[in-house]
CSV table of C-alpha atoms in Angstrom, one decimal:
chain,number,residue,atom,x,y,z
A,1,MET,CA,-29.0,3.3,12.1
A,2,ASN,CA,-32.3,2.0,10.9
A,3,THR,CA,-32.8,-1.7,11.6
A,4,SER,CA,-34.7,-2.5,8.6
A,5,ASP,CA,-31.9,-2.0,6.2
A,6,ALA,CA,-29.2,-2.2,8.8
A,7,ASN,CA,-27.4,-4.8,6.5
A,8,GLU,CA,-28.0,-3.2,3.2
A,9,ILE,CA,-24.8,-2.5,1.5
A,10,ILE,CA,-24.6,0.8,-0.2
A,11,ILE,CA,-21.2,1.2,-1.4
A,12,LYS,CA,-19.1,-1.8,-2.2
A,13,ILE,CA,-15.5,-1.0,-3.2
A,14,VAL,CA,-13.4,-3.7,-4.9
A,15,ASN,CA,-9.8,-4.0,-5.2
A,16,LEU,CA,-9.8,0.1,-6.1
A,17,LYS,CA,-6.4,1.4,-7.5
A,18,LYS,CA,-5.5,4.7,-8.7
A,19,THR,CA,-2.0,6.0,-10.1
A,20,PHE,CA,-0.8,9.3,-11.0
A,21,GLY,CA,1.9,8.9,-13.7
A,22,SER,CA,4.1,6.7,-11.7
A,23,LEU,CA,2.7,7.3,-8.5
A,24,GLU,CA,0.6,4.6,-7.0
A,25,VAL,CA,-1.9,6.2,-4.5
A,26,LEU,CA,-4.3,3.6,-3.8
A,27,LYS,CA,-3.2,0.3,-4.0
A,28,GLY,CA,-6.2,-2.0,-3.7
A,29,ILE,CA,-8.8,-0.6,-1.5
A,30,SER,CA,-11.8,-3.2,-0.9
A,31,THR,CA,-14.4,-2.4,1.7
A,32,GLU,CA,-18.4,-2.1,2.3
A,33,ILE,CA,-20.4,0.6,3.4
A,34,LYS,CA,-23.7,-0.3,4.7
A,35,LYS,CA,-26.5,2.3,4.7
A,36,GLY,CA,-26.8,4.5,7.5
A,37,GLU,CA,-23.2,3.7,8.6
A,38,VAL,CA,-20.9,6.4,9.6
A,39,VAL,CA,-17.5,5.4,8.2
A,40,VAL,CA,-14.3,7.9,9.2
A,41,ILE,CA,-11.2,7.4,7.6
A,42,ILE,CA,-8.1,8.4,9.1
A,43,GLY,CA,-4.6,8.5,8.4
A,44,PRO,CA,-1.2,10.1,7.5
A,45,SER,CA,-1.1,12.8,4.8
A,46,GLY,CA,-0.7,11.0,1.4
A,47,SER,CA,-2.1,8.3,2.6
A,48,GLY,CA,-4.4,8.1,0.0
A,49,LYS,CA,-7.8,9.1,2.1
A,50,SER,CA,-8.8,11.9,-0.3
A,51,THR,CA,-8.1,10.0,-3.2
A,52,LEU,CA,-10.4,7.3,-2.2
A,53,LEU,CA,-13.3,9.8,-1.7
A,54,ARG,CA,-12.7,11.7,-4.6
A,55,CYS,CA,-12.7,8.1,-6.5
A,56,LEU,CA,-16.1,7.2,-5.2
A,57,ASN,CA,-17.8,9.7,-7.0
A,58,TYR,CA,-15.5,9.6,-10.1
A,59,LEU,CA,-14.0,13.1,-9.5
A,60,GLU,CA,-11.0,11.0,-10.2
A,61,ALA,CA,-11.4,8.0,-12.4
A,62,PRO,CA,-9.9,4.7,-10.9
A,63,SER,CA,-7.2,3.1,-12.4
A,64,SER,CA,-8.6,-0.1,-11.9
A,65,GLY,CA,-11.0,-1.9,-9.6
A,66,GLU,CA,-14.8,-1.3,-9.1
A,67,ILE,CA,-17.1,0.8,-7.0
A,68,HIS,CA,-20.9,-0.4,-6.7
A,69,PHE,CA,-23.1,2.1,-5.5
A,70,GLN,CA,-26.6,0.9,-4.6
A,71,ASN,CA,-26.1,-2.0,-6.4
A,72,GLN,CA,-24.8,-0.3,-9.8
A,73,LEU,CA,-21.6,-0.3,-11.1
A,74,MET,CA,-20.3,3.2,-11.1
A,75,GLY,CA,-19.0,5.0,-14.0
A,76,GLN,CA,-17.5,2.0,-16.0
A,77,GLY,CA,-19.8,1.6,-19.3
A,78,LYS,CA,-22.1,4.3,-18.2
A,79,SER,CA,-22.7,7.5,-20.3
A,80,GLU,CA,-21.8,10.9,-18.9
A,81,LYS,CA,-25.1,11.6,-18.2
A,82,GLU,CA,-25.8,8.3,-16.2
A,83,LEU,CA,-22.5,9.2,-14.3
A,84,ASP,CA,-24.0,12.9,-13.7
A,85,LEU,CA,-26.7,11.1,-11.9
A,86,GLN,CA,-24.8,8.6,-9.8
A,87,ARG,CA,-22.5,11.8,-8.4
A,88,SER,CA,-25.8,13.9,-7.7
A,89,LYS,CA,-26.5,11.1,-5.1
A,90,MET,CA,-23.5,11.5,-3.5
A,91,GLY,CA,-23.1,14.7,-1.6
A,92,MET,CA,-19.7,16.0,-1.4
A,93,VAL,CA,-18.4,18.4,1.1
A,94,PHE,CA,-14.9,20.0,0.3
A,95,GLN,CA,-12.1,21.1,2.5
A,96,ASN,CA,-12.0,24.6,0.8
A,97,PHE,CA,-15.8,24.8,0.5
A,98,ASN,CA,-16.0,25.5,-3.1
A,99,LEU,CA,-19.1,27.7,-2.7
A,100,PHE,CA,-19.8,29.6,-6.1
A,101,PRO,CA,-18.8,33.3,-5.3
A,102,HIS,CA,-20.7,34.5,-8.0
A,103,LEU,CA,-24.1,33.6,-6.4
A,104,THR,CA,-25.9,34.1,-3.4
A,105,VAL,CA,-26.3,31.5,-0.8
A,106,LEU,CA,-29.7,30.6,-1.9
A,107,GLU,CA,-28.6,30.6,-5.5
A,108,ASN,CA,-25.8,28.3,-4.6
A,109,LEU,CA,-28.3,26.0,-2.9
A,110,ILE,CA,-31.1,25.8,-5.7
A,111,LEU,CA,-28.9,25.6,-8.6
A,112,ALA,CA,-28.2,21.9,-8.9
A,113,PRO,CA,-31.9,21.0,-7.7
A,114,ILE,CA,-33.3,22.8,-10.4
A,115,ASN,CA,-30.7,22.1,-13.1
A,116,VAL,CA,-30.0,18.5,-12.0
A,117,SER,CA,-33.2,17.0,-10.5
A,118,ASN,CA,-35.5,19.1,-12.8
A,119,VAL,CA,-37.0,20.4,-9.1
A,120,SER,CA,-39.4,23.6,-9.9
A,121,HIS,CA,-38.2,26.9,-8.7
A,122,HIS,CA,-40.6,27.2,-5.7
A,123,ASP,CA,-39.9,23.7,-4.7
A,124,ALA,CA,-36.2,24.4,-4.7
A,125,LEU,CA,-36.7,27.6,-2.9
A,126,ALA,CA,-38.6,26.0,0.1
A,127,LEU,CA,-36.0,22.9,0.1
A,128,ALA,CA,-33.3,25.2,0.2
A,129,ARG,CA,-34.7,27.2,3.0
A,130,SER,CA,-35.3,24.2,5.2
A,131,PHE,CA,-31.8,23.1,4.7
A,132,LEU,CA,-30.6,26.5,5.7
A,133,GLN,CA,-32.6,26.6,8.8
A,134,LYS,CA,-31.2,23.1,9.8
A,135,VAL,CA,-27.7,24.6,9.3
A,136,GLY,CA,-28.5,27.7,11.3
A,137,LEU,CA,-28.3,30.5,8.7
A,138,SER,CA,-31.5,31.3,7.7
A,139,GLU,CA,-30.6,34.8,7.8
A,140,LYS,CA,-27.9,34.4,5.3
A,141,GLU,CA,-29.9,33.6,2.4
A,142,HIS,CA,-29.4,36.8,0.4
A,143,SER,CA,-25.6,36.9,1.3
A,144,TYR,CA,-22.7,36.3,-1.1
A,145,PRO,CA,-20.2,33.7,0.0
A,146,ARG,CA,-17.5,36.3,0.7
A,147,GLU,CA,-19.6,38.0,3.3
A,148,LEU,CA,-19.4,34.7,5.3
A,149,SER,CA,-17.0,33.4,7.8
A,150,GLY,CA,-15.3,29.9,6.7
A,151,GLY,CA,-17.7,28.1,9.3
A,152,GLN,CA,-20.5,29.7,7.9
A,153,GLN,CA,-19.5,28.8,4.5
A,154,GLN,CA,-18.7,25.2,5.1
A,155,ARG,CA,-22.2,24.9,6.5
A,156,VAL,CA,-24.1,26.5,3.5
A,157,ALA,CA,-21.9,24.0,1.2
A,158,ILE,CA,-23.2,21.1,3.3
A,159,ALA,CA,-26.6,22.4,2.6
A,160,ARG,CA,-26.2,22.8,-0.8
A,161,ALA,CA,-24.9,19.2,-0.9
A,162,LEU,CA,-28.3,18.3,1.3
A,163,CYS,CA,-30.7,19.8,-1.1
A,164,MET,CA,-29.8,17.0,-3.8
A,165,LYS,CA,-31.2,14.6,-1.1
A,166,PRO,CA,-28.1,12.6,-1.6
A,167,ASP,CA,-28.0,8.9,-0.5
A,168,VAL,CA,-24.7,9.2,0.8
A,169,MET,CA,-22.5,12.1,2.2
A,170,LEU,CA,-18.5,12.3,1.6
A,171,PHE,CA,-16.5,14.9,3.8
A,172,ASP,CA,-13.1,15.6,2.5
A,173,GLU,CA,-11.4,16.8,5.5
A,174,ALA,CA,-14.3,19.5,5.7
A,175,THR,CA,-12.8,21.2,9.0
A,176,SER,CA,-9.1,21.5,8.0
A,177,ALA,CA,-9.5,24.8,6.4
A,178,LEU,CA,-11.2,26.4,9.5
A,179,ASP,CA,-9.9,28.6,12.3
A,180,PRO,CA,-10.0,26.4,15.4
A,181,GLU,CA,-12.9,28.5,16.6
A,182,LEU,CA,-14.9,27.9,13.7
A,183,VAL,CA,-14.4,23.9,13.7
A,184,ASN,CA,-16.9,23.1,16.2
A,185,GLU,CA,-20.0,24.7,14.6
A,186,VAL,CA,-19.5,22.6,11.4
A,187,LEU,CA,-19.0,19.6,13.4
A,188,ARG,CA,-22.2,20.1,15.3
A,189,VAL,CA,-23.9,20.0,11.9
A,190,MET,CA,-21.7,16.8,10.8
A,191,LYS,CA,-23.0,15.2,14.0
A,192,SER,CA,-26.7,16.0,13.6
A,193,LEU,CA,-26.3,14.5,10.1
A,194,ALA,CA,-24.8,11.4,11.4
A,195,HIS,CA,-27.3,10.8,14.0
A,196,SER,CA,-30.2,11.6,11.4
A,197,GLY,CA,-29.3,8.0,9.8
A,198,LEU,CA,-27.7,9.3,6.6
A,199,THR,CA,-24.7,7.2,5.5
A,200,LEU,CA,-21.5,9.4,5.9
A,201,ILE,CA,-17.9,8.9,4.8
A,202,VAL,CA,-15.6,11.3,6.5
A,203,VAL,CA,-12.2,12.0,5.9
A,204,THR,CA,-10.7,13.8,8.9
A,205,HIS,CA,-8.0,14.7,11.3
A,206,GLU,CA,-10.8,15.3,14.2
A,207,MET,CA,-10.2,12.1,16.2
A,208,GLY,CA,-12.8,13.5,19.0
A,209,PHE,CA,-15.4,13.5,16.0
A,210,ALA,CA,-14.0,10.0,15.1
A,211,LYS,CA,-14.5,8.5,18.5
A,212,GLU,CA,-17.9,10.2,19.2
A,213,VAL,CA,-20.0,9.6,16.0
A,214,ALA,CA,-18.1,6.8,13.9
A,215,ASP,CA,-19.5,3.6,13.6
A,216,ARG,CA,-16.3,2.5,12.1
A,217,VAL,CA,-12.9,3.8,11.6
A,218,VAL,CA,-11.0,3.0,9.0
A,219,PHE,CA,-7.0,3.7,9.1
A,220,MET,CA,-5.4,4.3,5.9
A,221,ASP,CA,-1.6,4.3,5.2
A,222,GLY,CA,0.6,4.3,1.9
A,223,GLY,CA,-2.7,3.6,-0.3
A,224,LEU,CA,-4.0,0.7,1.7
A,225,ILE,CA,-6.5,0.2,4.6
A,226,ILE,CA,-4.4,-0.9,7.3
A,227,GLU,CA,-6.9,-1.3,9.9
A,228,GLU,CA,-10.6,-1.0,10.5
A,229,GLY,CA,-12.9,-1.4,13.3
A,230,ASN,CA,-15.2,0.3,15.8
A,231,PRO,CA,-13.7,3.3,17.3
A,232,ALA,CA,-13.3,1.7,20.8
A,233,ASP,CA,-11.0,-1.0,19.2
A,234,ILE,CA,-9.2,1.2,16.9
A,235,PHE,CA,-8.3,4.2,19.3
A,236,GLU,CA,-7.8,2.1,22.4
A,237,SER,CA,-6.4,-1.2,21.3
A,238,PRO,CA,-4.9,-0.8,17.7
A,239,LYS,CA,-3.6,-4.1,16.5
A,240,GLU,CA,-1.3,-2.8,13.9
A,241,LYS,CA,2.3,-1.4,14.1
A,242,ARG,CA,1.5,1.6,11.8
A,243,THR,CA,-1.7,2.3,13.4
A,244,ILE,CA,0.1,2.5,17.0
A,245,GLU,CA,2.6,4.6,15.6
A,246,PHE,CA,0.0,7.1,13.8
A,247,LEU,CA,-2.3,7.5,17.1
A,248,GLY,CA,0.9,7.4,19.1
A,249,LYS,CA,2.1,10.9,17.3
A,250,LEU,CA,-1.4,12.6,18.0
B,1,MET,CA,-12.2,79.9,-52.5
B,2,GLU,CA,-12.6,77.2,-49.9
B,3,ASP,CA,-9.1,77.3,-49.3
B,4,ASN,CA,-9.4,80.4,-47.5
B,5,LEU,CA,-11.9,79.1,-45.2
B,6,SER,CA,-10.8,79.1,-41.2
B,7,PHE,CA,-10.0,76.3,-39.3
B,8,TRP,CA,-13.6,76.4,-37.6
B,9,VAL,CA,-15.5,77.1,-40.6
B,10,PHE,CA,-13.7,74.6,-42.6
B,11,SER,CA,-14.3,72.1,-40.0
B,12,LYS,CA,-18.0,72.7,-39.2
B,13,SER,CA,-19.0,73.1,-42.7
B,14,ILE,CA,-17.0,70.4,-44.6
B,15,VAL,CA,-15.4,68.2,-42.2
B,16,ILE,CA,-17.6,67.6,-39.5
B,17,PRO,CA,-20.7,66.5,-41.3
B,18,ARG,CA,-18.7,63.6,-43.4
B,19,LEU,CA,-16.5,62.9,-40.1
B,20,LEU,CA,-19.8,61.7,-38.6
B,21,GLU,CA,-20.9,59.5,-41.5
B,22,GLY,CA,-17.6,58.0,-41.2
B,23,MET,CA,-17.7,57.6,-37.6
B,24,ALA,CA,-21.0,55.9,-38.1
B,25,ILE,CA,-19.4,53.3,-40.1
B,26,THR,CA,-16.6,52.7,-38.0
B,27,LEU,CA,-18.9,52.0,-35.2
B,28,LYS,CA,-21.4,49.8,-37.2
B,29,LEU,CA,-17.8,47.9,-38.1
B,30,THR,CA,-16.6,47.9,-34.5
B,31,ILE,CA,-20.1,46.8,-33.0
B,32,ILE,CA,-20.8,44.1,-35.6
B,33,SER,CA,-17.6,42.8,-35.6
B,34,GLY,CA,-17.0,43.0,-31.9
B,35,CYS,CA,-20.2,40.8,-31.5
B,36,ILE,CA,-19.8,38.3,-33.9
B,37,GLY,CA,-16.1,37.8,-32.8
B,38,PHE,CA,-17.2,37.8,-29.2
B,39,ILE,CA,-19.4,34.8,-30.0
B,40,LEU,CA,-17.1,32.9,-32.3
B,41,GLY,CA,-14.2,33.7,-29.9
B,42,MET,CA,-16.0,32.0,-27.2
B,43,LEU,CA,-16.7,29.1,-29.4
B,44,ILE,CA,-13.1,28.8,-30.7
B,45,ALA,CA,-12.2,29.1,-26.8
B,46,LEU,CA,-14.6,26.0,-25.9
B,47,PHE,CA,-13.1,24.2,-28.8
B,48,ARG,CA,-9.7,24.9,-27.6
B,49,ILE,CA,-10.3,23.4,-24.2
B,50,SER,CA,-12.5,20.7,-25.4
B,51,ARG,CA,-11.7,17.0,-24.7
B,52,SER,CA,-11.7,16.4,-28.5
B,53,PRO,CA,-8.2,16.4,-29.9
B,54,VAL,CA,-9.6,17.2,-33.2
B,55,LEU,CA,-11.6,20.2,-32.3
B,56,ARG,CA,-8.4,21.4,-29.9
B,57,SER,CA,-6.4,21.2,-33.2
B,58,LEU,CA,-8.7,23.2,-35.2
B,59,ALA,CA,-9.0,25.9,-32.6
B,60,ALA,CA,-5.5,26.2,-32.3
B,61,PHE,CA,-4.9,26.0,-36.1
B,62,TYR,CA,-7.5,29.0,-36.4
B,63,ILE,CA,-6.0,31.2,-33.9
B,64,THR,CA,-2.3,30.7,-35.0
B,65,LEU,CA,-3.3,31.6,-38.6
B,66,PHE,CA,-5.3,34.8,-37.8
B,67,ARG,CA,-3.0,35.9,-35.1
B,68,GLY,CA,0.2,35.2,-37.3
B,69,THR,CA,-0.8,36.9,-40.5
B,70,PRO,CA,-1.3,41.0,-40.5
B,71,LEU,CA,-4.9,41.9,-40.5
B,72,LEU,CA,-4.4,44.3,-43.7
B,73,LEU,CA,-3.5,41.0,-45.7
B,74,GLN,CA,-6.5,39.1,-44.3
B,75,ILE,CA,-8.7,42.0,-45.6
B,76,LEU,CA,-7.1,42.1,-48.9
B,77,PHE,CA,-7.4,38.5,-49.1
B,78,ILE,CA,-11.2,38.2,-48.4
B,79,TYR,CA,-12.0,41.3,-50.7
B,80,PHE,CA,-9.8,40.6,-53.6
B,81,ALA,CA,-8.6,36.4,-53.5
B,82,VAL,CA,-11.7,34.7,-52.2
B,83,PRO,CA,-13.9,35.9,-55.3
B,84,THR,CA,-11.2,34.5,-57.5
B,85,LEU,CA,-11.5,31.2,-55.6
B,86,ILE,CA,-15.1,30.5,-55.0
B,87,ASN,CA,-17.7,32.2,-57.0
B,88,VAL,CA,-18.6,34.8,-54.5
B,89,THR,CA,-18.2,38.5,-54.2
B,90,PHE,CA,-18.3,40.7,-51.2
B,91,ASP,CA,-19.2,44.2,-51.1
B,92,SER,CA,-16.7,46.1,-49.2
B,93,PHE,CA,-19.0,46.5,-45.9
B,94,PRO,CA,-19.5,42.6,-45.6
B,95,ALA,CA,-15.8,41.9,-46.5
B,96,GLY,CA,-14.8,44.3,-43.9
B,97,ILE,CA,-16.8,42.7,-41.0
B,98,LEU,CA,-16.1,39.1,-42.1
B,99,ALA,CA,-12.2,40.2,-41.9
B,100,LEU,CA,-12.4,42.1,-38.8
B,101,SER,CA,-14.6,39.6,-37.0
B,102,LEU,CA,-12.7,36.6,-37.8
B,103,ASN,CA,-9.3,38.4,-36.7
B,104,CYS,CA,-10.7,39.5,-33.4
B,105,ALA,CA,-12.2,36.1,-32.7
B,106,ALA,CA,-8.8,34.8,-32.6
B,107,TYR,CA,-7.8,36.9,-29.9
B,108,LEU,CA,-10.9,37.1,-28.1
B,109,ALA,CA,-10.5,33.0,-27.9
B,110,GLU,CA,-7.2,33.2,-26.2
B,111,ILE,CA,-8.8,36.0,-23.8
B,112,PHE,CA,-11.6,33.8,-22.7
B,113,ARG,CA,-9.5,30.6,-22.4
B,114,ALA,CA,-7.1,32.4,-20.0
B,115,GLY,CA,-10.3,33.6,-18.0
B,116,ILE,CA,-11.4,30.0,-18.0
B,117,LEU,CA,-8.5,28.5,-16.9
B,118,SER,CA,-8.0,30.9,-14.3
B,119,ILE,CA,-11.1,29.8,-12.4
B,120,ALA,CA,-9.9,27.6,-9.6
B,121,LYS,CA,-10.3,23.6,-10.2
B,122,GLY,CA,-12.5,23.3,-6.9
B,123,GLN,CA,-15.2,25.3,-8.8
B,124,THR,CA,-15.7,22.6,-11.5
B,125,GLU,CA,-15.1,19.9,-8.9
B,126,ALA,CA,-18.0,21.1,-6.8
B,127,ALA,CA,-20.4,21.8,-9.5
B,128,ARG,CA,-19.9,18.2,-11.1
B,129,ALA,CA,-20.0,16.7,-7.7
B,130,LEU,CA,-23.5,18.1,-7.5
B,131,GLY,CA,-24.5,16.1,-10.9
B,132,LEU,CA,-23.9,19.1,-13.0
B,133,SER,CA,-22.8,18.3,-16.8
B,134,HIS,CA,-19.6,19.4,-18.3
B,135,TYR,CA,-21.6,22.2,-20.3
B,136,GLN,CA,-23.9,23.2,-17.3
B,137,THR,CA,-20.7,23.7,-15.3
B,138,MET,CA,-19.0,25.7,-18.0
B,139,PHE,CA,-22.1,27.9,-18.6
B,140,LYS,CA,-23.6,28.5,-15.1
B,141,ILE,CA,-20.3,28.3,-12.9
B,142,ILE,CA,-17.2,28.8,-14.8
B,143,ILE,CA,-18.0,31.3,-17.7
B,144,PRO,CA,-19.8,33.6,-15.2
B,145,GLN,CA,-16.9,33.9,-13.0
B,146,THR,CA,-14.7,35.2,-15.8
B,147,TYR,CA,-16.7,38.2,-16.8
B,148,ARG,CA,-15.0,40.6,-14.4
B,149,ARG,CA,-11.8,39.1,-15.0
B,150,ILE,CA,-11.8,39.6,-18.9
B,151,ILE,CA,-13.3,43.0,-19.1
B,152,PRO,CA,-9.7,44.9,-19.1
B,153,PRO,CA,-8.5,42.5,-22.0
B,154,VAL,CA,-11.5,42.5,-23.9
B,155,VAL,CA,-11.7,46.4,-23.6
B,156,ASN,CA,-8.1,46.2,-25.0
B,157,GLU,CA,-9.0,44.0,-27.8
B,158,PHE,CA,-12.2,46.2,-28.7
B,159,SER,CA,-10.1,49.6,-28.6
B,160,ALA,CA,-7.7,48.0,-30.8
B,161,LEU,CA,-10.5,46.7,-33.0
B,162,THR,CA,-11.8,50.1,-33.2
B,163,LYS,CA,-8.8,51.3,-34.7
B,164,ASP,CA,-8.2,48.2,-36.8
B,165,THR,CA,-11.5,49.2,-38.8
B,166,SER,CA,-9.3,51.8,-40.2
B,167,LEU,CA,-7.5,49.3,-42.3
B,168,VAL,CA,-10.8,48.5,-43.9
B,169,SER,CA,-10.1,51.9,-45.8
B,170,VAL,CA,-7.9,49.9,-48.2
B,171,ILE,CA,-11.0,48.6,-49.8
B,172,SER,CA,-12.6,51.7,-50.3
B,173,LEU,CA,-15.1,51.4,-47.2
B,174,GLY,CA,-16.1,55.1,-46.2
B,175,GLU,CA,-15.3,54.6,-42.8
B,176,LEU,CA,-13.7,57.5,-40.8
B,177,LEU,CA,-10.0,57.6,-41.9
B,178,TYR,CA,-11.3,56.9,-45.4
B,179,VAL,CA,-13.6,59.8,-45.5
B,180,THR,CA,-11.4,62.2,-43.9
B,181,GLN,CA,-8.3,61.3,-45.9
B,182,ARG,CA,-10.4,62.1,-49.2
B,183,ILE,CA,-11.3,65.5,-47.6
B,184,GLY,CA,-7.7,66.0,-46.7
B,185,ALA,CA,-6.7,65.3,-50.3
B,186,LYS,CA,-9.4,67.1,-51.9
B,187,TYR,CA,-8.8,70.6,-50.0
B,188,LEU,CA,-5.0,69.9,-49.3
B,189,ARG,CA,-5.6,70.4,-45.6
B,190,PRO,CA,-4.2,67.4,-44.1
B,191,TRP,CA,-3.5,68.5,-40.5
B,192,GLU,CA,-7.2,69.4,-39.8
B,193,VAL,CA,-8.8,66.4,-41.0
B,194,TYR,CA,-6.4,63.9,-39.4
B,195,VAL,CA,-6.9,66.1,-36.1
B,196,TRP,CA,-10.5,65.3,-36.4
B,197,ALA,CA,-10.1,61.7,-37.5
B,198,GLY,CA,-7.7,61.4,-34.5
B,199,LEU,CA,-10.5,63.1,-32.1
B,200,GLY,CA,-13.1,60.5,-33.6
B,201,TYR,CA,-11.4,57.5,-33.0
B,202,LEU,CA,-10.3,58.9,-29.3
B,203,ILE,CA,-14.3,59.6,-28.7
B,204,ILE,CA,-15.1,56.0,-29.6
B,205,VAL,CA,-12.6,54.4,-27.3
B,206,ILE,CA,-12.9,56.6,-24.6
B,207,CYS,CA,-17.0,55.7,-24.6
B,208,LEU,CA,-16.1,52.1,-24.7
B,209,SER,CA,-13.7,52.1,-21.8
B,210,THR,CA,-16.1,54.4,-19.6
B,211,LEU,CA,-18.8,51.8,-20.4
B,212,ALA,CA,-16.7,48.9,-19.3
B,213,SER,CA,-15.5,50.4,-16.0
B,214,ARG,CA,-18.9,50.8,-15.3
B,215,LEU,CA,-20.0,47.5,-15.8
B,216,GLU,CA,-17.0,46.2,-14.1
B,217,LYS,CA,-18.0,48.1,-11.0
B,218,SER,CA,-21.4,46.6,-11.0
B,219,LEU,CA,-20.1,43.1,-11.4
B,220,LEU,CA,-17.9,44.1,-8.3
B,221,ALA,CA,-20.9,44.9,-6.4
B,222,LYS,CA,-22.4,41.5,-7.3
B,223,GLY,CA,-20.6,38.9,-5.5
B,224,GLY,CA,-17.3,40.2,-6.2
B,225,VAL,CA,-15.9,37.8,-8.7
C-alpha cells in the first residue's frame, strides 16, 4: 500500500440494499474501501457477495443506499454516459470469463480502450500487448477465446479489464469455474495485481488466497456483513457464531 | 403454326427469352425487398427490445399487423387502396417492392430479436462493465454474435420471399410467374411454361442457399460463433 494515500477512501458504501421481487438479497451494507486495499469477501452461497459486487459497478442497480466512488456518487442522478465512464474505471472479472467469442484475444483487449477511452488503435495495441505479457499470454494474441483453456481465458479477461486502467478491480468468483489444476495460474496473476498496489475487491472461495493477500476479510451472510477484519483475526479468532460455523465447515 | 413446335424449340425460342426477363424482375424484387426488409427488420427488432414501452408496442403492433394479414391483401391494399386514401399512386414495381419489404421486415424482425435474445447475458454484462454504452454493446458485441445463428432462418425467409414475389403478378408486374402465365395462355401450352417457371424459382433459391452455406462456413472459421 502506498503510504501517501494510505487513508484515501476510494469506495464508500452506505446502507446498500437490493431486493429482487420479494427477496431481499442485500439488507443494508455499509463499509469503506481504501485505495490500494485488497478486500476479500467470503461467505456461503446466497449470502449476497456477488450481488454486492455487481451493485458496485451498477450492473445491478441497488434498491436503495449509496455508493461513492472516488468521492462521486455512483449512478443516481447521473446520465447513462457518466455512469458508463464510472463503470469503465472499475474493472470486473467474471466467473464465466465472458470473453467476446467473435473477437481474437487482441481484439477483445483493444475494443474498450478504443471505443470508450478514445485511445488510438496504435496505443491500444501497445497497451494490450503489455498486459498480455503481464498475464503470460503474448503468444496467444491472435487466438480466439474457444481455442484457450479456462485458465488462459480468465487471464485474458483480467488483461482486458486492466487495459481500461481501472482504479479498482472486482473479481466475482474468478476461479470457481476452473478445473482445479488451472486455478493457480489465475491466482498467481491476482496476487501480482494485489502486490502492485491496485485496489482489489475479491469474492472468492479460495481461503488460501484470502489468508495470503487480503488486507481485510469481509464475512457476509444473509445479505449482511457479519464480521470483518484482517485475515489473521477472521481465520484464527472469529468472534461471530456464524463466522465460526462457516469457517468450521471448510 | 407455332402450336406444332417441339418442346425444345418452343422453350428455346419463346419461353426462355421471356423467362429470363421475368427472372430478372423476380431477382430485382427479391434483392431490393430483401435488403430494405433486412434493414427495416433490424430496426424493428431493436425497437421490440428497447427500453421504451412506446417503441416496444409500436414494433409489436407492426409485426402483428404484417404477419397477421395475407401478403396478397397487403399488395392489393398498397396498389389499389392506398392511392384512394392519400394522393399517391404507385407503379406496380415500387408497389411490389414496398409490400414485399414491409412484409418480410416483420418476419426478419422476429428472427433478429430471437438471435439477440439467444446471446448469453454475460456478454452484455462484460461489455457494460468495460464502459461500453448500450448501443456499442448491441452493435459491436451482441449483433455480430448472432450472424451465424440467424443465417438458417434468414435464408428460409429469403427463400419464402423469392417465391412470394410471384404474388406481385396480381398487380400486373412482369415477374417470372406473370410472364410464363401469359405465354402459357397465349400458346395454350401450360405444362411447359409452368415447368420452366418452377425451374426459374428453384434456381434462384438454390443459388441463395449455396451462398448462405458458404457464408456460414466462413463465419464458423472465424471464432466459431
